[in-house]
Amino acid sequence: MSGSDSTYHAMFGDGSSVLEHVLLAIIEAHSTPETSGSQQRRLETALAALLGSASPAQRNMEAAHAFMARQRRHAVCEAEMLALSGRGGIPPNIPTIAELAENAARKVLQCRDTDLPAAVDELCNSFRGYQARTAIEPDPICEALKAQAVERICDELAEWDIATSRSGRR
C-alpha cells in the first residue's frame, strides 16, 4: 500500500478516507475501558505508522483544502438546485479558487492580513493538486462504493480473525 494510492485516500463526505474508516473499525473493536475515548489519538498514531507523519502545517493545509472543496460543493449545489427548481432568478455566485483560498486562509488557517497574500497564493497553487486527488463534486454512488469497500475489507479482516467494529464509523 502506497501513501499516495488514491484508493486509500478516497474521501467520504465527512472528509475521512477508506483507510481511516477501516482503522477506526479495528480500533473500536479493540477498545478497552482504559483506551475508551482515545480513538482519535490511536487513529492518528496508526496513520502515522502506516503513511508517515504529517507536520502540523501539512495537516492545516489539508484541512484548508477540504474546507475549500466543501464551500465549492455547497455553492455548486445551490446553483444546481435553483436551476432544477424552475423558479429562475439569479443563480448564486460560485466562488473562484482565489476567493475560496482567501476564505480558507482566514477561517481555517487563521491568517493575519499581512500573511494573507502568501497563504492565498499557496492555497491556490496547492488546491489544484488537491482537486486532482479528490472529487469535488458530490457523488452518492461513489460514497456507497467507498462504504462497501470498508465493509468488504472488514469482512476480509474477519476471515483472518481480526476483529473490527462496524459501529466505528464517524
Short mmCIF file of N, CA, C and O in Angstrom, two decimals, residues 5 44 61 94 136 139:
data_model
loop_
_atom_site.label_atom_id
_atom_site.label_comp_id
_atom_site.label_asym_id
_atom_site.label_seq_id
_atom_site.Cartn_x
_atom_site.Cartn_y
_atom_site.Cartn_z
N ASP A 5 -1.66 6.21 -2.81
CA ASP A 5 -2.66 5.41 -3.51
C ASP A 5 -4.04 6.03 -3.30
O ASP A 5 -4.51 6.15 -2.18
N GLU A 44 -4.70 8.45 14.74
CA GLU A 44 -3.59 9.28 14.25
C GLU A 44 -2.27 8.54 14.37
O GLU A 44 -1.41 8.63 13.48
N MET A 61 -2.97 22.61 5.95
CA MET A 61 -3.22 22.80 4.52
C MET A 61 -4.29 21.82 4.04
O MET A 61 -5.17 22.19 3.26
N ILE A 94 -20.73 31.32 -7.86
CA ILE A 94 -19.83 30.25 -7.45
C ILE A 94 -18.45 30.88 -7.27
O ILE A 94 -17.91 31.47 -8.21
N ILE A 136 -14.42 16.82 -6.40
CA ILE A 136 -15.02 18.00 -5.76
C ILE A 136 -16.53 18.02 -5.92
O ILE A 136 -17.21 18.80 -5.29
N ASP A 139 -20.93 12.80 -4.98
CA ASP A 139 -21.31 11.64 -5.76
C ASP A 139 -21.79 10.54 -4.83
O ASP A 139 -20.97 9.82 -4.24
#
